[in-house]
CSV table of C-alpha atoms in Angstrom, one decimal:
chain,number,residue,atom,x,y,z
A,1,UNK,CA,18.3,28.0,-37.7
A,2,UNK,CA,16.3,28.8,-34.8
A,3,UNK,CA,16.5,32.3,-32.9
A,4,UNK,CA,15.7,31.4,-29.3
A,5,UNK,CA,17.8,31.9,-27.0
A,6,UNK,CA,19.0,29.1,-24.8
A,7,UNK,CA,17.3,28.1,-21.8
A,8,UNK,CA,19.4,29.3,-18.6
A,9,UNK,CA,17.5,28.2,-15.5
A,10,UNK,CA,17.9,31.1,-12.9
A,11,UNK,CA,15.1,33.5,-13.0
A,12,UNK,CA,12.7,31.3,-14.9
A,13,UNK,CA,13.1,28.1,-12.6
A,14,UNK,CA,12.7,30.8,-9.5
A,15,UNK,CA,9.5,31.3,-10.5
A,16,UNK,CA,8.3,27.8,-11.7
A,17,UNK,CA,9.0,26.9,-8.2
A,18,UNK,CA,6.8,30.4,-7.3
A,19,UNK,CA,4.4,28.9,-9.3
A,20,UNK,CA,4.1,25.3,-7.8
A,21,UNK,CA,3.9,27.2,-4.2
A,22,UNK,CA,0.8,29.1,-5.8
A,23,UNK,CA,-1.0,25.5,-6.7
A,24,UNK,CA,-0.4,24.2,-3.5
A,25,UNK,CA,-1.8,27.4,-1.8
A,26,UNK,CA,-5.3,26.8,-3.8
A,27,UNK,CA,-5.3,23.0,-2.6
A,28,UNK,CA,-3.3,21.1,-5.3
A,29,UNK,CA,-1.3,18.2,-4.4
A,30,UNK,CA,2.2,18.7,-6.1
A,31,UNK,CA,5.2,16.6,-5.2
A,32,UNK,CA,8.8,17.4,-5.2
A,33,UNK,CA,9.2,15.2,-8.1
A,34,UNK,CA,6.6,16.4,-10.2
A,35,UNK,CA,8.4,19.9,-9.7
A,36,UNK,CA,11.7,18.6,-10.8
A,37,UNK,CA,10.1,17.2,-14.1
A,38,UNK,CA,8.2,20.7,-14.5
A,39,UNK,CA,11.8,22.2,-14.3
A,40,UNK,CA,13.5,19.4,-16.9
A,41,UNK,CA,10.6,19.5,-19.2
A,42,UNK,CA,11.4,23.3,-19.7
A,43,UNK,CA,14.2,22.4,-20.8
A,44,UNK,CA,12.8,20.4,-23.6
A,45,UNK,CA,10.5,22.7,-25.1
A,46,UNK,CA,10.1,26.0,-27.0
A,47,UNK,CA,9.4,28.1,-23.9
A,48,UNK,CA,8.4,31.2,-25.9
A,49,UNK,CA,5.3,29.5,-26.7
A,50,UNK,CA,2.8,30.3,-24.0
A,51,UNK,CA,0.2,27.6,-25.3
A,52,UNK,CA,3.2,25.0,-25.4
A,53,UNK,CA,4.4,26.4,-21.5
A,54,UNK,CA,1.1,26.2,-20.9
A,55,UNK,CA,0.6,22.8,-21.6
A,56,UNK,CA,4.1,21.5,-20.6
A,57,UNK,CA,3.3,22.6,-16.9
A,58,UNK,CA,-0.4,21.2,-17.0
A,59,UNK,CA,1.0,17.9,-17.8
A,60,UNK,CA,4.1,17.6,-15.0
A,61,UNK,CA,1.6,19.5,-12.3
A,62,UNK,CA,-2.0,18.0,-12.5
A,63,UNK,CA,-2.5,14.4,-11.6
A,64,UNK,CA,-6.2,14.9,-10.7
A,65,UNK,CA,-9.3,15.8,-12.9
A,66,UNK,CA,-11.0,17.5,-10.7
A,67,UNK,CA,-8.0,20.0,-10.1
A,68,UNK,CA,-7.7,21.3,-13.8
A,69,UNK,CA,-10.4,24.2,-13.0
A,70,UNK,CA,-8.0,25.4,-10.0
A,71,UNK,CA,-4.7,24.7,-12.2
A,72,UNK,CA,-6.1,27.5,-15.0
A,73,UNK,CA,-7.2,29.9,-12.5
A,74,UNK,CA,-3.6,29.7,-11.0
A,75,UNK,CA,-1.6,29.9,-14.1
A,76,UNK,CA,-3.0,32.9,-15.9
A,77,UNK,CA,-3.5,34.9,-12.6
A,78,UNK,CA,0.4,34.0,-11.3
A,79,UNK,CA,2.0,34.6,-14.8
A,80,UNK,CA,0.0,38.0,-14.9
A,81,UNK,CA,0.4,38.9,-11.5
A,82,UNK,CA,4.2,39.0,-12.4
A,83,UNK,CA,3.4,42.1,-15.1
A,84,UNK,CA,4.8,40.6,-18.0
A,85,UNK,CA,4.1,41.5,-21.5
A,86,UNK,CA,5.9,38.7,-23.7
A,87,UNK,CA,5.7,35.8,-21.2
A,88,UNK,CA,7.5,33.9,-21.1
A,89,UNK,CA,10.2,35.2,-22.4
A,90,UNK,CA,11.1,38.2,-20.1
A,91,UNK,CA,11.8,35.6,-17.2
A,92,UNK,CA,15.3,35.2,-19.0
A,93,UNK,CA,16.6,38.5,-19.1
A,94,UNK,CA,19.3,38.8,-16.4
A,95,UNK,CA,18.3,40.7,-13.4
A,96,UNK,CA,20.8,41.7,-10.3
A,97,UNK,CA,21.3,39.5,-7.6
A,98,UNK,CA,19.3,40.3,-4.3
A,99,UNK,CA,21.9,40.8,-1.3
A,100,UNK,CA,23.4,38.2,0.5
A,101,UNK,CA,21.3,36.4,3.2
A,102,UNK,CA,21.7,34.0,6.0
A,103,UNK,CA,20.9,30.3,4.4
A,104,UNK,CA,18.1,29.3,6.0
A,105,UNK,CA,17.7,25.8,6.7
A,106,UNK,CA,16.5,23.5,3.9
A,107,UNK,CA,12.9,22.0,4.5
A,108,UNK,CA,12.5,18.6,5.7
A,109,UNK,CA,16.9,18.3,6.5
A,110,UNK,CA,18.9,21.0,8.3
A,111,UNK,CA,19.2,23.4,10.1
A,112,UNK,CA,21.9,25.1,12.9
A,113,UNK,CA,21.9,25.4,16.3
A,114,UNK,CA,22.9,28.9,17.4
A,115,UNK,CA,25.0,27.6,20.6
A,116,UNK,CA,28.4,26.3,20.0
A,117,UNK,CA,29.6,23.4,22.1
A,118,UNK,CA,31.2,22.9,25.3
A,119,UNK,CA,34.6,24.2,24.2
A,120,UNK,CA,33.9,26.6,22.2
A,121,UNK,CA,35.4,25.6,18.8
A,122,UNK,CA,33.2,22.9,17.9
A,123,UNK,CA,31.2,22.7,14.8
A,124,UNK,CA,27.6,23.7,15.5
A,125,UNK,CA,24.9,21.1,16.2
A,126,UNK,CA,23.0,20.3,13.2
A,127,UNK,CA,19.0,19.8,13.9
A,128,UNK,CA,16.5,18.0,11.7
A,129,UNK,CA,13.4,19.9,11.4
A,130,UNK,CA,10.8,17.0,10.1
A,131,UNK,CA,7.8,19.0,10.0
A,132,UNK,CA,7.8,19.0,6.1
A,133,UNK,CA,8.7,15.5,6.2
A,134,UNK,CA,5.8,14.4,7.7
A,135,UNK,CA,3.3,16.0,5.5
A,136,UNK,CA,5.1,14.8,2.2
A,137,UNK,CA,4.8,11.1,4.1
A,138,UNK,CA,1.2,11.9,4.4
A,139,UNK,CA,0.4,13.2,1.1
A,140,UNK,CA,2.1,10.0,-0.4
A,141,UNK,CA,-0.2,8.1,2.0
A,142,UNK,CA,-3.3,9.0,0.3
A,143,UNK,CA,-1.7,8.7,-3.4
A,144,UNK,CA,-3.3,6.1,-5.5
A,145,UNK,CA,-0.7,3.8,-6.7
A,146,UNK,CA,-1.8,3.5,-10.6
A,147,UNK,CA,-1.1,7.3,-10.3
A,148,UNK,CA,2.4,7.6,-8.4
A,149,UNK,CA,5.7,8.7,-10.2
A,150,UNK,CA,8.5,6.1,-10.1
A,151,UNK,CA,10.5,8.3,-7.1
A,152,UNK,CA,6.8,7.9,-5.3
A,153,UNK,CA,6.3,4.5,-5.9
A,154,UNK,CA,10.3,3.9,-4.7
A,155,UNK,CA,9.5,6.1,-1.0
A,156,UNK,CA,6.2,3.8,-0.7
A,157,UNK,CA,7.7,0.7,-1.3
A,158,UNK,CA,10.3,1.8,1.7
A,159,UNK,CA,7.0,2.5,3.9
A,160,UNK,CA,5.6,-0.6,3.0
A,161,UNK,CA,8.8,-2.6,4.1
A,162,UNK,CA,8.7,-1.0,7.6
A,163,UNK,CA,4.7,-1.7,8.0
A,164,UNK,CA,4.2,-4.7,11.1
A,165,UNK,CA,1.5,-6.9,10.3
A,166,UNK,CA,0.1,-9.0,12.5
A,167,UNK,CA,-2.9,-10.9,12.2
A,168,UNK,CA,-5.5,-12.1,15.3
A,169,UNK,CA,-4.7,-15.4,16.6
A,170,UNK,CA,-7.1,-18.4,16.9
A,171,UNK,CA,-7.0,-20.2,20.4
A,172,UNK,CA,-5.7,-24.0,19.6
A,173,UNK,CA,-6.6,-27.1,21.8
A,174,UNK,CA,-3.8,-27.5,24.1
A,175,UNK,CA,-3.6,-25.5,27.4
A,176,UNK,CA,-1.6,-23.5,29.0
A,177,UNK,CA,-0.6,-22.5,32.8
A,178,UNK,CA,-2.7,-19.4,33.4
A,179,UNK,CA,-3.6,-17.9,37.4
A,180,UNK,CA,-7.3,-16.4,35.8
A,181,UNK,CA,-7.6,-19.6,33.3
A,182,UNK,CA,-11.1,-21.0,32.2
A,183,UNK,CA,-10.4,-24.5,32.9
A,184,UNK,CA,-8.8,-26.4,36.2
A,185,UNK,CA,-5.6,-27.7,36.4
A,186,UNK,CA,-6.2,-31.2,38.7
A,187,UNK,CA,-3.0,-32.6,37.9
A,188,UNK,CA,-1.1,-29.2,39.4
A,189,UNK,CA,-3.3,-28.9,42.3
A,190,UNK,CA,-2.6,-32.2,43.0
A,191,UNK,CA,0.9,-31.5,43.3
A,192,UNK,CA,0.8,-28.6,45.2
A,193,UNK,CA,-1.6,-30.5,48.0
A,194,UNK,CA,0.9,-32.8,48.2
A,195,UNK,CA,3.4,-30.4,49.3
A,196,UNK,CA,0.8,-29.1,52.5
A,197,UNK,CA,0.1,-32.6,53.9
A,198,UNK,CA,-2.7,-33.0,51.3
A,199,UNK,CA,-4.6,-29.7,51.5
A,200,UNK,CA,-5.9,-27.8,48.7
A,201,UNK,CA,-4.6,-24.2,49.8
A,202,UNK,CA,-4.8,-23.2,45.7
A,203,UNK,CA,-6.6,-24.6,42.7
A,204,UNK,CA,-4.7,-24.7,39.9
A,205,UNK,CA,-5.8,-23.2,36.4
A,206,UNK,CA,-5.1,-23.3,32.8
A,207,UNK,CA,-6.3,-21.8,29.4
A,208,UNK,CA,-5.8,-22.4,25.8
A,209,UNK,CA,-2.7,-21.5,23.6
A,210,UNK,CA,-3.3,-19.1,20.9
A,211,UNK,CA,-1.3,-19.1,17.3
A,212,UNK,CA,-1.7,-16.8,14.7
A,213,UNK,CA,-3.9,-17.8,11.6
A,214,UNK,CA,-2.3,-19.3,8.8
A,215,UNK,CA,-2.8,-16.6,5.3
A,216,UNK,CA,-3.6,-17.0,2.1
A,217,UNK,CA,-2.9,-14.3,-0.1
A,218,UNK,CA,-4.0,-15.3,-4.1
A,219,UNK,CA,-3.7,-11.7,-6.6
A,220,UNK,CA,-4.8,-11.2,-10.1
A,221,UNK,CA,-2.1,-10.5,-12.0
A,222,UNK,CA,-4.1,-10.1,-15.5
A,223,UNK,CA,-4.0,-7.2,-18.0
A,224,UNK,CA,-6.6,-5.6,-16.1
A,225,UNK,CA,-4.6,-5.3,-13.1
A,226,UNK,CA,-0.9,-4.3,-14.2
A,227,UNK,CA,-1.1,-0.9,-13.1
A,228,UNK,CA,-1.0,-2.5,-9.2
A,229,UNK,CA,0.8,-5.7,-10.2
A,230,UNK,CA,4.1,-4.8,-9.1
A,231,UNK,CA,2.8,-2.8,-5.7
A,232,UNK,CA,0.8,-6.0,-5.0
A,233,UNK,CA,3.9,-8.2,-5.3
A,234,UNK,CA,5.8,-6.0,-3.1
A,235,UNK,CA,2.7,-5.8,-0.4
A,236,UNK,CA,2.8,-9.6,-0.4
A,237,UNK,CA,6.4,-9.9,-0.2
A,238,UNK,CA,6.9,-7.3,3.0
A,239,UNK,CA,3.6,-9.2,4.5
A,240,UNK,CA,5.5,-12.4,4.3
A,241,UNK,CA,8.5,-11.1,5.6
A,242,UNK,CA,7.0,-9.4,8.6
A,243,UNK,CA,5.7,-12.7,9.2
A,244,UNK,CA,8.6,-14.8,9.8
A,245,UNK,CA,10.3,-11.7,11.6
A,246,UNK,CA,7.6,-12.7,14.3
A,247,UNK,CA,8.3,-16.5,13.5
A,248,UNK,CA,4.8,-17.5,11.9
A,249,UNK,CA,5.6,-19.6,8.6
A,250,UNK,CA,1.9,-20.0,7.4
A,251,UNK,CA,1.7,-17.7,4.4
A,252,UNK,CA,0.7,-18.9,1.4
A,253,UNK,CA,0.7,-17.0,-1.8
A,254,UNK,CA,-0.4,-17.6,-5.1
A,255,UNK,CA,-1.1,-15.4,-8.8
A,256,UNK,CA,-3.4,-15.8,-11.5
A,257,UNK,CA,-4.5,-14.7,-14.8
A,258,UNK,CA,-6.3,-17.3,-16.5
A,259,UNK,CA,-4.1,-20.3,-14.4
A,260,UNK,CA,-3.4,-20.8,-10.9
A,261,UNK,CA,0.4,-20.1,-9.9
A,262,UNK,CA,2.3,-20.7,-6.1
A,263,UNK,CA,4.7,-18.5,-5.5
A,264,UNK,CA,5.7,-18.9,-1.6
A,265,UNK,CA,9.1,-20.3,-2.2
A,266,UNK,CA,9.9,-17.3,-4.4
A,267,UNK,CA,8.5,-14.7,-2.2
A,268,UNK,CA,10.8,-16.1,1.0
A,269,UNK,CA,13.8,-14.8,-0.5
A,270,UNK,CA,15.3,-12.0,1.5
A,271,UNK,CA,15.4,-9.6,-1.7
A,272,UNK,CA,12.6,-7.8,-3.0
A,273,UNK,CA,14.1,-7.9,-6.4
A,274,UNK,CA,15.3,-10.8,-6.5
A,275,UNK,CA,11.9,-12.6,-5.3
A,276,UNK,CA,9.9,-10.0,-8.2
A,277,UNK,CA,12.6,-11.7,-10.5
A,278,UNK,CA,12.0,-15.0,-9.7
A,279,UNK,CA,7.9,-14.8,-9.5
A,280,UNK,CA,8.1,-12.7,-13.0
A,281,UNK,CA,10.4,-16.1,-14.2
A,282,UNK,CA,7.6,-18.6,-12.7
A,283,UNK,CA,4.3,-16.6,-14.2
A,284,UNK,CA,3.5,-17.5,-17.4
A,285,UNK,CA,0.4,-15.3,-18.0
A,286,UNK,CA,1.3,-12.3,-16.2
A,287,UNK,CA,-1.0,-9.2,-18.2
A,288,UNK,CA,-2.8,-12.1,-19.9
A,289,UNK,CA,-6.7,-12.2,-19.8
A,290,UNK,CA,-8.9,-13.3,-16.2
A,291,UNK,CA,-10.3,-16.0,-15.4
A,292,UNK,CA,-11.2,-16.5,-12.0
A,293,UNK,CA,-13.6,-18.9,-12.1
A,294,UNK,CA,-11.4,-21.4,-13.0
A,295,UNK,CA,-8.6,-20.6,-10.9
A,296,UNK,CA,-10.4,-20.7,-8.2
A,297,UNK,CA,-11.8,-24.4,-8.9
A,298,UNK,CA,-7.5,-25.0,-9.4
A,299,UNK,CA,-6.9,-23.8,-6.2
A,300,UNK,CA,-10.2,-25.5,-4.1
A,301,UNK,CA,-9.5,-28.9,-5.9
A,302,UNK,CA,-5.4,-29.1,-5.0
A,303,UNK,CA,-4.4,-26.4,-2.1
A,304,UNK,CA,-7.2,-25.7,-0.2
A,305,UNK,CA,-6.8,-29.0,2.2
A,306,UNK,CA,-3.3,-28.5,2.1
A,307,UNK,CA,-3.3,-24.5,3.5
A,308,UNK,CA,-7.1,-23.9,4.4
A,309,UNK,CA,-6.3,-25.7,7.8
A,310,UNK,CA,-6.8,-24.3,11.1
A,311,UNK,CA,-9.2,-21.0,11.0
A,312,UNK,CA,-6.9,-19.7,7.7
A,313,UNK,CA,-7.9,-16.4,6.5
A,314,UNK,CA,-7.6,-15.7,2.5
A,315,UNK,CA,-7.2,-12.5,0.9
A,316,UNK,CA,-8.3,-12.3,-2.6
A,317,UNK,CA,-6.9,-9.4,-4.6
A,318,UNK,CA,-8.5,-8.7,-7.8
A,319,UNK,CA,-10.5,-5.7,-9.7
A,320,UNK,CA,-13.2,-8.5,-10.6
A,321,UNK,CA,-13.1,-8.5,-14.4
A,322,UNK,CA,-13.4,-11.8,-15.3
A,323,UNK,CA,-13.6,-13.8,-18.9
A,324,UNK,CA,-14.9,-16.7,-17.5
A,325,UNK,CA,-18.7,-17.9,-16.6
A,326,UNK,CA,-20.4,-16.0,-13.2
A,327,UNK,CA,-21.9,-19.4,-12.6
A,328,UNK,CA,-18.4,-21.3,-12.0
A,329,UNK,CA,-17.5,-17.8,-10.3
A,330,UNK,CA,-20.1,-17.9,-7.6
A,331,UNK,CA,-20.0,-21.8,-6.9
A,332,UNK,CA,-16.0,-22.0,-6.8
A,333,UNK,CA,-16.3,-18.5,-4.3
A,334,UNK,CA,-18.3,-20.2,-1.9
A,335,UNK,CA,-16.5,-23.1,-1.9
A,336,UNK,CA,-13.3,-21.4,-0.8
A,337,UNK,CA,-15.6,-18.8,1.7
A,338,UNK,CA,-16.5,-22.6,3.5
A,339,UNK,CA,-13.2,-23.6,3.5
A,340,UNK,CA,-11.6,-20.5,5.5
A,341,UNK,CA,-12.3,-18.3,9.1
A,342,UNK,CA,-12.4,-15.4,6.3
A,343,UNK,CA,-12.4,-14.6,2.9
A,344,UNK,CA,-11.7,-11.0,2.2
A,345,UNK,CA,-11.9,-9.3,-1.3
A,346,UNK,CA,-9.6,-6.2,-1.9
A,347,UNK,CA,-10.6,-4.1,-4.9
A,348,UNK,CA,-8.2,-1.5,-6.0
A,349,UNK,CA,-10.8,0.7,-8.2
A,350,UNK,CA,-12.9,1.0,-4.8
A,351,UNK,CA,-11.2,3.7,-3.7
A,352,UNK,CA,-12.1,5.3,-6.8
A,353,UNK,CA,-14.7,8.4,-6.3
A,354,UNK,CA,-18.5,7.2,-7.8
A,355,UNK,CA,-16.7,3.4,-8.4
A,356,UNK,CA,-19.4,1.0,-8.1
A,357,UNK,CA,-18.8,-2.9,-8.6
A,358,UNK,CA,-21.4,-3.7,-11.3
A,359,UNK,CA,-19.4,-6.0,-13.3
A,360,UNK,CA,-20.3,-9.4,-13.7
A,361,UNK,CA,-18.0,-11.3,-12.1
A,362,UNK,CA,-18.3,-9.3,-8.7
A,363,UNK,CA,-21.8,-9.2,-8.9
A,364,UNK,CA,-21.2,-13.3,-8.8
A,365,UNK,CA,-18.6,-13.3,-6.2
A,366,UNK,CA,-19.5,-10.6,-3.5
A,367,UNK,CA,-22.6,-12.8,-1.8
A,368,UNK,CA,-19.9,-15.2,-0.9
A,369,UNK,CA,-17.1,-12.7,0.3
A,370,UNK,CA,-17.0,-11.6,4.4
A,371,UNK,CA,-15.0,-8.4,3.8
A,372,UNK,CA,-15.4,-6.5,0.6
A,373,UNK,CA,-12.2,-3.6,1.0
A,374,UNK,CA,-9.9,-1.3,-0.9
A,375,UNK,CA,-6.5,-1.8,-1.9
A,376,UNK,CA,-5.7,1.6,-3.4
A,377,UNK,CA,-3.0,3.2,-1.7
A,378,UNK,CA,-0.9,3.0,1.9
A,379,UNK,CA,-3.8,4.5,3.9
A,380,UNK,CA,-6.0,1.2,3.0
A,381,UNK,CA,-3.0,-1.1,3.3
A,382,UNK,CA,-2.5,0.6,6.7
A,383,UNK,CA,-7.2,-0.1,7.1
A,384,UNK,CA,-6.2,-3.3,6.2
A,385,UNK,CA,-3.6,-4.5,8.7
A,386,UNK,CA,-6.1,-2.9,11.5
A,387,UNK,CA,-8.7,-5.4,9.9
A,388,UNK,CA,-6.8,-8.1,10.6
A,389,UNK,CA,-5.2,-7.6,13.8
A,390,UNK,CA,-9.1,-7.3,14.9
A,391,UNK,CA,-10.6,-10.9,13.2
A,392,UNK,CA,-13.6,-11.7,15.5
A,393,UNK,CA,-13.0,-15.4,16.6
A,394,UNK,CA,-16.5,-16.6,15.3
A,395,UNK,CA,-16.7,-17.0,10.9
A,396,UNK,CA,-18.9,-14.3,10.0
A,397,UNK,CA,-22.6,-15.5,8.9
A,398,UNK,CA,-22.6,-17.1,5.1
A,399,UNK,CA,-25.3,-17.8,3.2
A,400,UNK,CA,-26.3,-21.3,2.0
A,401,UNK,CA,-26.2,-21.9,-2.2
A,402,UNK,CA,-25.3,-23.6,-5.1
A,403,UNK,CA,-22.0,-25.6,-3.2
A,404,UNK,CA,-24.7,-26.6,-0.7
């Protein structure tokens, strides 16, 4: 039968929180929800043990390498700092309360106005003080998402569902009344001379229409790439949303793995779960092997006159490891880069420090891609919605090879 006494929060959990403000002082990035699993996780465990404390907060705390140097410098100098001799264990003794203070308000939510109202006997005026807010919002921004908790990953898919995306438009054929127009308008001015006994007091001018480019959005869903899957899914889903919000209906989006799968129908519904339903129900290799090659010739031989139309730009999400032959890779990749305005690769392991894309498969690919970007966290998505918003109206420069 075991001797410890039972964990009772109070003192202890006072200064675990102590102890998260000291790793954020020496640069750490600590969340409120990797502070709350800290606090149930000591619950779970033999706290008397310091190697198993130890170890218990180094796992909830530290979601970087290169911050486990500044995590052991913090924890043996806080825990000493507090003067105790059988850490610890002391923390749970029972110590008197300190005298009763004015509740300050809570970071991030409330706070009280001081003035009462008009009358007198109102309730005071609560005020939101968002300054914390803002910096959790931008901490969250720079978060990989293969390295987010499920609360963070929850908060990020809200951001993403709030993002506008708009893409650059592409000037169409038919003209348009404009005063400053490029091109004259005979059949105006014609009109209006008639109307001043035949005399050409204006000249008439036009200019051409603009739409937005039709998208094509086609993501790896393979083994390789589950840890983004999901994110991706929900990326593509708010993109086309935000889309027909501003009344464009030219997204196209399709998965693969070692096939070739549309999924716009599914991604129209209004639900994000039930769309991620529906597409999980319609994929039949999702975290299967990669073979990009070959969807890629699926996708050039059946789709790509049927959505490639009219200066389309195609975003190809994918972390580049591929089963298949570099040879089909290459050919079927400039195929599909002379079929489009632009063809855009997003990598999510580019945002990864020293990440270099030596593989085979992107070695084939990248000589045929316009726009080689990351897709690693809301800061890039955010890069990449500038990107497109900014198309220039002329393909960039390709290079001439094996699809001739």
């Amino acid at each position: 039968m075991s001797t410890e006494p039972a964990f009772s929060g109070g003192q202890l959990l006072s200064h675990a929180v102590g102890f998260v403000r000291e790793l954020r002082s020496e640069g750490m990035v600590v969340t409120p929800g990797q502070t709350t699993l800290f606090a149930q996780a000591l619950a779970e465990v033999s706290i008397f043990d310091p190697q198993i404390f130890y170890h218990t907060a180094r796992s909830t705390l530290v979601t970087r390498h290169e911050d486990y140097p500044k995590f052991e410098g913090a924890f043996w100098k806080f825990w000493q700092k507090l003067g105790l001799e059988r850490f610890p264990g002391e923390l749970l003794q029972p110590t008197p309360l300190p005298p009763h203070k004015e509740q300050k308000p809570r970071p991030g939510e409330v706070g009280r106005e001081g003035k009462k109202s008009s009358q007198g006997q109102g309730p005071p005026v609560r005020v939101v003080d968002r300054a914390l807010t803002y910096s959790e919002q931008e901490v969250l921004r720079q978060k990989r998402f293969d390295q987010m908790s499920e609360a963070e990953l929850e908060a990020a898919r809200r951001l993403l569902s709030g993002f506008e995306w708009r893409i650059s438009e592409r000037p169409t054929r038919r003209l348009r009344p404009a005063p400053a127009g490029s091109y004259l308008d005979l059949r105006r001015s014609f009109r209006q001379a008639l109307r001043h006994q035949g005399e050409f007091l204006r000249l008439e001018r036009r200019k051409r229409k603009t739409k937005p480019r039709p998208l094509v959005l086609i993501a790896d869903v393979s083994g390789s790439m589950e840890r983004y899957s999901r994110m991706l899914l929900h990326f593509l889903h708010a993109f086309a949303l935000a889309q027909t919000r501003h009344g464009v209906r030219t997204v196209e989006a399709f998965v693969f793995g070692t096939r070739l799968t549309r999924i716009t129908r599914s991604l129209k519904k209004r639900s994000v779960d039930a769309a991620l339903a529906e597409v999980g129900r319609t994929v039949k290799d999702w975290s299967g092997g990669t073979r990009i090659g070959s969807s890629l010739h699926q996708f050039n031989r059946i789709w790509a006159k049927r959505v490639l139309g009219q200066g389309a730009v195609v975003l190809l999400i994918s972390d580049g490891w591929d089963q298949g032959e570099p040879e089909l890779l290459a050919f079927e990749m400039e195929r599909l880069q002379k079929s489009c305005h632009r063809l855009i690769w997003l990598n999510p392991l580019l945002g990864t420090p020293g990440y270099q894309p030596l593989t085979r498969g992107l070695q084939a690919a990248l000589p045929f891609t316009d726009d080689f970007l990351p897709v690693h966290n809301l800061a890039s998505l955010e890069g990449l919605a500038k990107a497109l918003e900014s198309l220039s109206l002329r393909p960039a420069t390709r290079r001439s090879g094996m699809a001739g």
